[in-house]
Each structure stands twice: as structure tokens, then as C-alpha cells.
Amino acid sequence: MNNATIGIFNATLFSIPLWGFIYFAIRLFA
């Protein structure tokens, strides 16, 4: 795996919990 693939994998891996947290925050304040 090259650095680009690792970077994309890490971005996807960390963006999923991030969006989950954002969704939870929106539901909480909505």
C-alpha cells in the first residue's frame, strides 16, 4: 500500500465516527 491509499483509508476510517458524532449532535439539538 502506498501513502495515498493509507491516507484515504485513514480518512474514511476516521470520518465515519466523526459523521456519527455530528449526526448525534444534530439529533440532540434538533
mmCIF file of C-alpha atoms in Angstrom:
data_model
loop_
_atom_site.group_PDB
_atom_site.id
_atom_site.type_symbol
_atom_site.label_atom_id
_atom_site.label_comp_id
_atom_site.label_asym_id
_atom_site.label_seq_id
_atom_site.Cartn_x
_atom_site.Cartn_y
_atom_site.Cartn_z
ATOM 1 C CA MET A 1 0.000 0.000 0.000
ATOM 2 C CA ASN A 2 1.283 3.435 -0.883
ATOM 3 C CA ASN A 3 0.870 6.563 1.208
ATOM 4 C CA ALA A 4 -2.103 7.772 -0.825
ATOM 5 C CA THR A 5 -4.056 4.578 -0.172
ATOM 6 C CA ILE A 6 -3.217 4.685 3.532
ATOM 7 C CA GLY A 7 -4.266 8.334 3.696
ATOM 8 C CA ILE A 8 -7.610 7.631 2.023
ATOM 9 C CA PHE A 9 -8.169 4.605 4.258
ATOM 10 C CA ASN A 10 -7.422 6.606 7.399
ATOM 11 C CA ALA A 11 -9.628 9.487 6.248
ATOM 12 C CA THR A 12 -12.526 7.104 5.643
ATOM 13 C CA LEU A 13 -11.920 5.250 8.886
ATOM 14 C CA PHE A 14 -11.973 8.417 10.993
ATOM 15 C CA SER A 15 -14.697 10.238 9.046
ATOM 16 C CA ILE A 16 -17.322 7.590 9.837
ATOM 17 C CA PRO A 17 -17.250 8.082 13.652
ATOM 18 C CA LEU A 18 -16.988 11.832 13.044
ATOM 19 C CA TRP A 19 -20.179 11.916 10.956
ATOM 20 C CA GLY A 20 -21.838 9.660 13.531
ATOM 21 C CA PHE A 21 -20.994 12.201 16.225
ATOM 22 C CA ILE A 22 -22.228 15.095 14.082
ATOM 23 C CA TYR A 23 -25.475 13.229 13.359
ATOM 24 C CA PHE A 24 -25.952 12.541 17.073
ATOM 25 C CA ALA A 25 -25.315 16.206 17.898
ATOM 26 C CA ILE A 26 -27.849 17.344 15.281
ATOM 27 C CA ARG A 27 -30.450 14.926 16.600
ATOM 28 C CA LEU A 28 -29.729 16.062 20.154
ATOM 29 C CA PHE A 29 -30.154 19.771 19.424
ATOM 30 C CA ALA A 30 -32.926 19.411 16.850
#
